């Protein structure tokens, strides 16, 4: 139960951040099903949405999901256990970006096209004839320029600018972000809505690697800007359901690798004979074109012994569809021991809970041991 101004409750529900239901008390609302973490400003109020796990663990999960290994360990950025997502992200980005830019911004070759009073680089004869009507000057040319306005610097500058606009960024980080913007003066901002340039890691940009990884996170986090009547919501949020599912998918892909086949995410199929009822299990293990295992991932905190029946119905239907005797449900929290539900004249559904208070290494080992035993037994 939370005491919230009505406009804030409306904003949370309208932006699809959480499920909000009024109670009998004045300005009291039951907030449940929080789907995102971060900070959002609604109707003049700043609302913090905290993850179930620590920010350090959240970043380690993100790193593993992005690279299939712990590219960001839980000690890499010196997060405090009680630090919120946006302050932690701002401090981490400032440290890594400042370190990357300590020797000055990277330079690289960029191909430019221009009309000049002399020939430089390659003469574009077709454009000369089309645009200049046979006039010799200016000369339409293309040439390689060695400049700071390259993708690596554009990504860093755009991330720093995005962070400067977010609510909840600490004052010390704001000053450091402004210094980063000044260092990158002359670099182009990536326009809002434009795709972020893909930066290929190489020896030249190696010192930028950690800063670019964090900048990517800043730019990929959902930036909310929504109006519901007179209520405006703005902020920075990360979809924890997506983070958890991506992390589990990568960890299980590693676990299944020694046994062949392929682990497919969001496997598209149908439930009925006519093919009109679409289904898409989160993960299925396919060997020689046959589904051998089915796994659904649920980012939920359930009370002891009270996993939703709807999840069981769903998994039982998947198992019947693929002819499996067992299906698996993975939760972000819950009972320590797996719960087994034997469906009458149907499959067995096993419900597993991952302890997000443990290290990422521990969680990946837990996933590997659970499913490796099942595969070996088969």
Short mmCIF file of C-alpha atoms in Angstrom, two decimals:
data_model
loop_
_atom_site.label_atom_id
_atom_site.label_comp_id
_atom_site.label_asym_id
_atom_site.label_seq_id
_atom_site.Cartn_x
_atom_site.Cartn_y
_atom_site.Cartn_z
CA UNK A 1 0.00 0.00 0.00
CA UNK A 2 1.36 3.46 -0.92
CA UNK A 3 0.18 7.00 -0.33
CA UNK A 4 0.34 8.71 -3.71
CA UNK A 5 -1.14 11.87 -5.19
CA UNK A 6 -3.89 10.82 -7.56
CA UNK A 7 -2.08 12.37 -10.55
CA UNK A 8 0.99 10.22 -9.84
CA UNK A 9 -1.15 7.06 -9.61
CA UNK A 10 -2.80 7.92 -12.94
CA UNK A 11 0.60 8.55 -14.53
CA UNK A 12 2.05 5.21 -13.37
CA UNK A 13 -0.93 3.34 -14.79
CA UNK A 14 -1.13 5.36 -18.03
CA UNK A 15 2.58 4.86 -18.80
CA UNK A 16 2.16 1.11 -18.20
CA UNK A 17 4.82 1.19 -15.48
CA UNK A 18 2.73 -0.60 -12.83
CA UNK A 19 -0.78 -1.73 -12.00
CA UNK A 20 -2.44 0.79 -9.67
CA UNK A 21 -5.74 0.23 -7.87
CA UNK A 22 -7.45 2.64 -5.40
CA UNK A 23 -8.19 1.54 -1.84
CA UNK A 24 -10.63 2.83 0.74
CA UNK A 25 -8.10 5.33 2.14
CA UNK A 26 -7.70 8.85 0.78
CA UNK A 27 -4.88 9.03 -1.75
CA UNK A 28 -3.98 5.42 -0.97
CA UNK A 29 -3.32 3.01 -3.83
CA UNK A 30 -2.29 -0.57 -4.15
CA UNK A 31 0.71 -0.66 -6.51
CA UNK A 32 1.60 -4.04 -7.99
CA UNK A 33 3.14 -5.59 -11.10
CA UNK A 34 5.95 -3.03 -11.34
CA UNK A 35 7.48 -3.75 -14.73
CA UNK A 36 10.28 -1.18 -14.88
CA UNK A 37 12.97 0.23 -12.61
CA UNK A 38 14.58 3.65 -12.61
CA UNK A 39 13.16 7.11 -12.03
CA UNK A 40 10.17 8.91 -13.47
CA UNK A 41 8.81 12.40 -12.90
CA UNK A 42 5.03 12.64 -12.91
CA UNK A 43 2.96 15.76 -12.22
CA UNK A 44 5.91 17.44 -10.49
CA UNK A 45 6.73 14.41 -8.31
CA UNK A 46 9.83 12.24 -8.65
CA UNK A 47 9.07 8.52 -8.27
CA UNK A 48 11.86 5.99 -7.71
CA UNK A 49 11.27 2.42 -8.83
CA UNK A 50 13.81 0.06 -7.29
CA UNK A 51 14.80 -3.40 -8.57
CA UNK A 52 14.41 -6.52 -6.43
CA UNK A 53 18.13 -7.08 -6.63
CA UNK A 54 20.97 -4.64 -5.93
CA UNK A 55 22.08 -2.22 -8.62
CA UNK A 56 25.48 -3.95 -8.65
CA UNK A 57 23.81 -7.26 -9.43
CA UNK A 58 21.56 -5.63 -12.04
CA UNK A 59 24.58 -4.28 -13.92
CA UNK A 60 26.35 -7.65 -13.74
CA UNK A 61 23.25 -9.33 -15.23
CA UNK A 62 23.12 -6.74 -18.00
CA UNK A 63 26.80 -7.32 -18.77
CA UNK A 64 26.35 -11.08 -18.94
CA UNK A 65 23.26 -10.78 -21.13
CA UNK A 66 25.09 -8.51 -23.58
CA UNK A 67 28.28 -10.53 -23.97
CA UNK A 68 27.60 -14.07 -22.73
CA UNK A 69 30.12 -13.45 -19.95
CA UNK A 70 30.48 -11.13 -17.00
CA UNK A 71 31.92 -8.13 -18.90
CA UNK A 72 30.86 -5.95 -15.98
CA UNK A 73 31.62 -7.59 -12.65
CA UNK A 74 29.80 -6.48 -9.55
CA UNK A 75 32.86 -4.56 -8.32
CA UNK A 76 33.82 -2.87 -11.59
CA UNK A 77 32.17 0.47 -10.92
CA UNK A 78 32.21 0.69 -7.13
CA UNK A 79 28.45 0.87 -6.64
CA UNK A 80 27.14 1.27 -3.14
CA UNK A 81 24.56 -1.34 -2.15
CA UNK A 82 21.89 1.30 -1.51
CA UNK A 83 22.57 3.38 -4.63
CA UNK A 84 19.57 3.85 -6.92
CA UNK A 85 19.71 3.01 -10.61
CA UNK A 86 20.02 6.49 -12.14
CA UNK A 87 22.64 7.85 -9.68
CA UNK A 88 24.60 4.60 -10.04
CA UNK A 89 24.44 4.76 -13.83
CA UNK A 90 25.43 8.43 -13.88
CA UNK A 91 28.41 7.90 -11.54
CA UNK A 92 29.57 4.81 -13.45
CA UNK A 93 29.30 6.55 -16.83
CA UNK A 94 31.16 9.64 -15.56
CA UNK A 95 34.03 7.52 -14.23
CA UNK A 96 34.41 5.45 -17.38
CA UNK A 97 33.87 8.29 -19.88
CA UNK A 98 36.30 10.59 -18.02
CA UNK A 99 38.90 7.82 -18.05
CA UNK A 100 38.32 7.18 -21.79
CA UNK A 101 38.68 10.88 -22.64
CA UNK A 102 41.66 11.55 -20.37
CA UNK A 103 44.06 11.51 -23.31
CA UNK A 104 41.70 13.54 -25.49
CA UNK A 105 38.85 12.38 -27.74
CA UNK A 106 39.52 9.71 -30.33
CA UNK A 107 39.94 10.76 -33.92
CA UNK A 108 39.08 8.79 -37.00
CA UNK A 109 38.65 9.09 -40.74
CA UNK A 110 35.22 10.17 -41.96
CA UNK A 111 34.30 10.39 -45.65
CA UNK A 112 32.88 13.82 -46.49
CA UNK A 113 31.37 15.31 -49.63
CA UNK A 114 31.77 19.03 -50.31
CA UNK A 115 32.12 21.73 -52.98
CA UNK A 116 35.61 23.29 -52.74
CA UNK A 117 37.64 25.85 -54.71
CA UNK A 118 40.27 23.17 -55.38
CA UNK A 119 40.42 19.42 -55.92
CA UNK A 120 40.81 17.43 -52.73
CA UNK A 121 40.42 13.66 -52.55
CA UNK A 122 38.19 12.29 -55.30
CA UNK A 123 36.49 14.41 -57.94
CA UNK A 124 32.77 13.53 -58.27
CA UNK A 125 32.41 14.15 -61.98
CA UNK A 126 28.73 13.15 -62.17
CA UNK A 127 27.75 15.61 -59.45
CA UNK A 128 29.96 18.29 -61.06
CA UNK A 129 28.06 18.01 -64.33
CA UNK A 130 24.62 17.75 -62.68
CA UNK A 131 25.00 20.53 -60.09
CA UNK A 132 27.47 22.93 -61.72
CA UNK A 133 26.35 22.79 -65.36
CA UNK A 134 29.90 22.48 -66.67
CA UNK A 135 31.34 25.27 -64.48
CA UNK A 136 34.87 24.40 -63.29
CA UNK A 137 34.44 25.88 -59.77
CA UNK A 138 33.59 25.03 -57.08
CA UNK A 139 34.72 21.41 -57.45
CA UNK A 140 32.42 18.60 -56.21
CA UNK A 141 34.73 16.27 -54.27
CA UNK A 142 34.71 13.53 -51.64
CA UNK A 143 37.60 13.09 -49.23
CA UNK A 144 38.57 11.40 -45.94
CA UNK A 145 38.84 13.81 -43.03
CA UNK A 146 40.62 12.93 -39.76
CA UNK A 147 38.22 14.33 -37.14
CA UNK A 148 36.71 13.85 -33.67
CA UNK A 149 33.17 13.69 -35.05
CA UNK A 150 33.10 9.88 -35.18
CA UNK A 151 30.59 7.31 -33.94
CA UNK A 152 32.41 6.59 -30.65
CA UNK A 153 32.34 10.25 -29.59
CA UNK A 154 28.79 10.76 -30.85
CA UNK A 155 27.57 7.90 -28.64
CA UNK A 156 29.38 9.26 -25.55
CA UNK A 157 28.15 12.82 -26.13
CA UNK A 158 24.54 11.75 -26.69
CA UNK A 159 24.58 9.57 -23.54
CA UNK A 160 26.03 12.43 -21.45
CA UNK A 161 23.39 14.81 -22.79
CA UNK A 162 20.61 12.32 -22.06
CA UNK A 163 21.83 11.88 -18.47
CA UNK A 164 21.93 15.67 -17.95
CA UNK A 165 18.18 15.82 -18.63
CA UNK A 166 17.18 13.00 -16.29
CA UNK A 167 15.65 13.58 -12.87
CA UNK A 168 17.63 12.13 -9.96
CA UNK A 169 21.16 12.64 -11.31
CA UNK A 170 23.36 13.77 -8.35
CA UNK A 171 24.89 17.26 -8.39
CA UNK A 172 28.49 15.98 -8.50
CA UNK A 173 27.67 13.86 -11.56
CA UNK A 174 25.98 16.81 -13.29
CA UNK A 175 29.18 18.87 -13.14
CA UNK A 176 31.26 15.97 -14.48
CA UNK A 177 28.76 15.35 -17.30
CA UNK A 178 28.95 19.00 -18.32
CA UNK A 179 32.75 18.71 -18.51
CA UNK A 180 32.41 15.65 -20.78
CA UNK A 181 30.07 17.65 -23.06
CA UNK A 182 32.64 20.48 -23.23
CA UNK A 183 35.46 18.05 -24.09
CA UNK A 184 33.34 16.73 -26.97
CA UNK A 185 32.49 20.18 -28.33
CA UNK A 186 32.17 19.95 -32.10
CA UNK A 187 30.92 16.36 -32.06
CA UNK A 188 27.43 15.74 -33.49
CA UNK A 189 24.54 14.64 -31.28
CA UNK A 190 22.57 11.61 -32.43
CA UNK A 191 19.06 12.94 -33.25
CA UNK A 192 16.18 11.74 -31.08
CA UNK A 193 14.66 8.63 -32.63
CA UNK A 194 17.62 8.01 -34.95
CA UNK A 195 19.39 4.63 -34.72
CA UNK A 196 22.49 4.55 -32.54
CA UNK A 197 25.62 3.91 -34.64
CA UNK A 198 27.10 0.43 -34.25
CA UNK A 199 30.63 0.73 -32.88
CA UNK A 200 32.88 -2.23 -33.69
CA UNK A 201 35.44 -2.87 -30.94
CA UNK A 202 39.04 -2.73 -32.14
CA UNK A 203 42.49 -1.78 -30.88
CA UNK A 204 41.91 1.87 -31.73
CA UNK A 205 38.83 2.32 -29.51
CA UNK A 206 39.78 -0.18 -26.79
CA UNK A 207 40.05 2.52 -24.11
CA UNK A 208 36.43 3.48 -24.86
CA UNK A 209 35.00 -0.03 -24.36
CA UNK A 210 33.57 0.30 -20.82
CA UNK A 211 32.28 3.83 -21.44
CA UNK A 212 30.58 2.75 -24.67
CA UNK A 213 28.93 -0.22 -22.93
CA UNK A 214 27.42 2.10 -20.32
CA UNK A 215 26.50 4.70 -22.94
CA UNK A 216 24.65 1.98 -24.84
CA UNK A 217 22.66 1.20 -21.70
CA UNK A 218 21.81 4.88 -21.21
CA UNK A 219 20.59 5.18 -24.79
CA UNK A 220 18.68 1.89 -24.82
CA UNK A 221 16.79 2.53 -21.57
CA UNK A 222 13.22 3.50 -22.31
CA UNK A 223 12.87 7.25 -22.14
CA UNK A 224 9.29 8.02 -21.16
CA UNK A 225 7.48 11.06 -22.45
CA UNK A 226 3.75 10.56 -22.17
CA UNK A 227 0.70 12.71 -21.60
CA UNK A 228 -2.48 11.36 -20.06
CA UNK A 229 -4.91 14.27 -19.90
CA UNK A 230 -3.09 16.90 -17.87
CA UNK A 231 -0.55 14.40 -16.47
CA UNK A 232 2.92 14.33 -18.04
CA UNK A 233 5.35 11.52 -17.24
CA UNK A 234 9.05 11.74 -18.12
CA UNK A 235 12.12 9.83 -16.97
CA UNK A 236 14.45 6.90 -17.53
CA UNK A 237 13.37 3.31 -16.97
CA UNK A 238 14.80 -0.14 -17.60
CA UNK A 239 12.46 -3.05 -18.30
CA UNK A 240 13.43 -5.62 -15.65
CA UNK A 241 11.37 -8.37 -17.29
CA UNK A 242 13.50 -7.98 -20.42
CA UNK A 243 16.78 -7.85 -18.44
CA UNK A 244 15.90 -11.01 -16.52
CA UNK A 245 14.75 -12.94 -19.58
CA UNK A 246 17.81 -11.90 -21.62
CA UNK A 247 20.13 -12.94 -18.78
CA UNK A 248 18.44 -16.33 -18.34
CA UNK A 249 18.39 -16.93 -22.11
CA UNK A 250 22.15 -16.32 -22.47
CA UNK A 251 22.97 -18.41 -19.38
CA UNK A 252 20.86 -21.34 -20.57
CA UNK A 253 22.31 -21.13 -24.07
CA UNK A 254 25.73 -21.66 -22.49
CA UNK A 255 24.38 -24.50 -20.34
CA UNK A 256 22.82 -26.34 -23.30
CA UNK A 257 25.79 -25.82 -25.65
CA UNK A 258 27.58 -29.14 -24.80
CA UNK A 259 24.45 -31.15 -25.69
CA UNK A 260 23.91 -29.92 -29.24
CA UNK A 261 20.70 -28.60 -30.69
CA UNK A 262 19.71 -24.96 -30.40
CA UNK A 263 17.90 -22.93 -27.73
CA UNK A 264 15.29 -20.75 -29.44
CA UNK A 265 13.76 -17.63 -27.88
CA UNK A 266 10.07 -16.81 -28.42
CA UNK A 267 9.47 -20.00 -30.42
CA UNK A 268 6.56 -19.36 -32.78
CA UNK A 269 3.94 -22.09 -33.06
CA UNK A 270 0.19 -22.72 -32.82
CA UNK A 271 -1.92 -24.60 -30.29
CA UNK A 272 -4.91 -25.66 -32.36
CA UNK A 273 -5.35 -27.82 -35.46
CA UNK A 274 -6.52 -24.87 -37.59
CA UNK A 275 -3.43 -22.86 -36.60
CA UNK A 276 -5.34 -19.84 -35.33
CA UNK A 277 -4.25 -19.89 -31.65
CA UNK A 278 -0.69 -18.54 -31.59
CA UNK A 279 1.79 -19.51 -28.88
CA UNK A 280 5.37 -18.38 -28.25
CA UNK A 281 7.15 -20.07 -25.32
CA UNK A 282 10.04 -18.00 -23.98
CA UNK A 283 12.64 -20.74 -24.61
CA UNK A 284 12.57 -24.13 -26.29
CA UNK A 285 15.43 -26.54 -26.89
CA UNK A 286 15.22 -27.92 -30.42
CA UNK A 287 17.24 -30.97 -31.51
CA UNK A 288 16.95 -32.25 -35.09
CA UNK A 289 13.78 -30.22 -35.59
CA UNK A 290 12.07 -31.65 -32.48
CA UNK A 291 11.27 -29.68 -29.32
CA UNK A 292 12.97 -31.46 -26.43
CA UNK A 293 12.46 -28.94 -23.59
CA UNK A 294 10.20 -25.94 -22.91
CA UNK A 295 10.97 -23.13 -20.44
CA UNK A 296 9.02 -20.00 -19.54
CA UNK A 297 10.69 -17.13 -17.66
CA UNK A 298 8.68 -15.05 -15.17
CA UNK A 299 10.02 -11.91 -13.52
CA UNK A 300 7.69 -12.09 -10.54
CA UNK A 301 7.91 -12.17 -6.77
CA UNK A 302 5.38 -14.67 -5.49
CA UNK A 303 4.39 -15.36 -1.91
CA UNK A 304 5.46 -18.67 -0.41
CA UNK A 305 3.70 -21.51 -2.20
CA UNK A 306 1.50 -19.16 -4.26
CA UNK A 307 2.73 -19.33 -7.83
CA UNK A 308 0.00 -18.24 -10.27
CA UNK A 309 -2.21 -21.03 -11.59
CA UNK A 310 -2.29 -19.28 -14.98
CA UNK A 311 1.42 -20.03 -15.42
CA UNK A 312 0.74 -23.72 -14.81
CA UNK A 313 -2.12 -23.78 -17.31
CA UNK A 314 0.10 -22.13 -19.91
CA UNK A 315 3.03 -24.50 -19.43
CA UNK A 316 0.75 -27.58 -19.39
CA UNK A 317 -0.67 -26.46 -22.76
CA UNK A 318 2.85 -25.99 -24.18
CA UNK A 319 3.87 -29.47 -23.04
CA UNK A 320 0.78 -31.10 -24.54
CA UNK A 321 1.41 -29.25 -27.80
CA UNK A 322 5.03 -30.45 -28.09
CA UNK A 323 4.51 -33.92 -26.58
CA UNK A 324 6.70 -33.23 -23.53
CA UNK A 325 6.37 -35.04 -20.23
CA UNK A 326 7.88 -32.12 -18.30
CA UNK A 327 7.96 -28.32 -18.54
CA UNK A 328 9.83 -25.68 -16.55
CA UNK A 329 8.86 -22.30 -15.10
CA UNK A 330 11.67 -19.99 -13.93
CA UNK A 331 10.89 -17.21 -11.44
CA UNK A 332 13.02 -14.31 -10.22
CA UNK A 333 12.16 -15.18 -6.61
CA UNK A 334 10.08 -17.59 -4.60
CA UNK A 335 10.57 -20.93 -2.85
CA UNK A 336 14.12 -22.21 -2.57
CA UNK A 337 13.23 -25.78 -3.52
CA UNK A 338 11.66 -26.53 -6.93
CA UNK A 339 7.94 -27.19 -6.77
CA UNK A 340 6.57 -30.08 -8.82
CA UNK A 341 2.99 -30.15 -10.05
CA UNK A 342 1.86 -33.38 -11.71
CA UNK A 343 -1.08 -32.64 -14.00
CA UNK A 344 -3.73 -35.39 -14.11
CA UNK A 345 -3.29 -37.28 -17.39
CA UNK A 346 -0.75 -34.65 -18.36
CA UNK A 347 2.81 -33.42 -17.89
CA UNK A 348 4.76 -32.53 -14.77
CA UNK A 349 5.47 -28.80 -14.37
CA UNK A 350 8.51 -27.81 -12.34
CA UNK A 351 8.71 -24.32 -10.84
CA UNK A 352 12.21 -23.05 -10.08
CA UNK A 353 13.15 -19.86 -8.22
CA UNK A 354 16.42 -18.03 -8.83
CA UNK A 355 17.88 -16.18 -5.86
CA UNK A 356 18.85 -12.76 -7.23
CA UNK A 357 20.63 -11.96 -3.97
CA UNK A 358 23.34 -14.38 -5.06
CA UNK A 359 26.19 -13.50 -7.45
CA UNK A 360 25.73 -13.81 -11.20
CA UNK A 361 28.26 -16.65 -11.24
CA UNK A 362 26.19 -18.53 -8.62
CA UNK A 363 22.94 -18.00 -10.57
CA UNK A 364 24.43 -19.21 -13.86
CA UNK A 365 25.77 -22.31 -12.11
CA UNK A 366 22.34 -22.93 -10.60
CA UNK A 367 20.72 -22.75 -14.04
CA UNK A 368 23.36 -24.98 -15.56
CA UNK A 369 23.06 -27.65 -12.86
CA UNK A 370 19.25 -27.74 -13.01
CA UNK A 371 19.00 -28.33 -16.74
CA UNK A 372 22.22 -30.25 -17.30
CA UNK A 373 20.90 -33.01 -15.04
CA UNK A 374 17.64 -33.13 -17.00
CA UNK A 375 19.46 -33.38 -20.34
CA UNK A 376 21.84 -36.08 -19.13
CA UNK A 377 18.93 -38.08 -17.69
CA UNK A 378 17.17 -37.91 -21.06
#
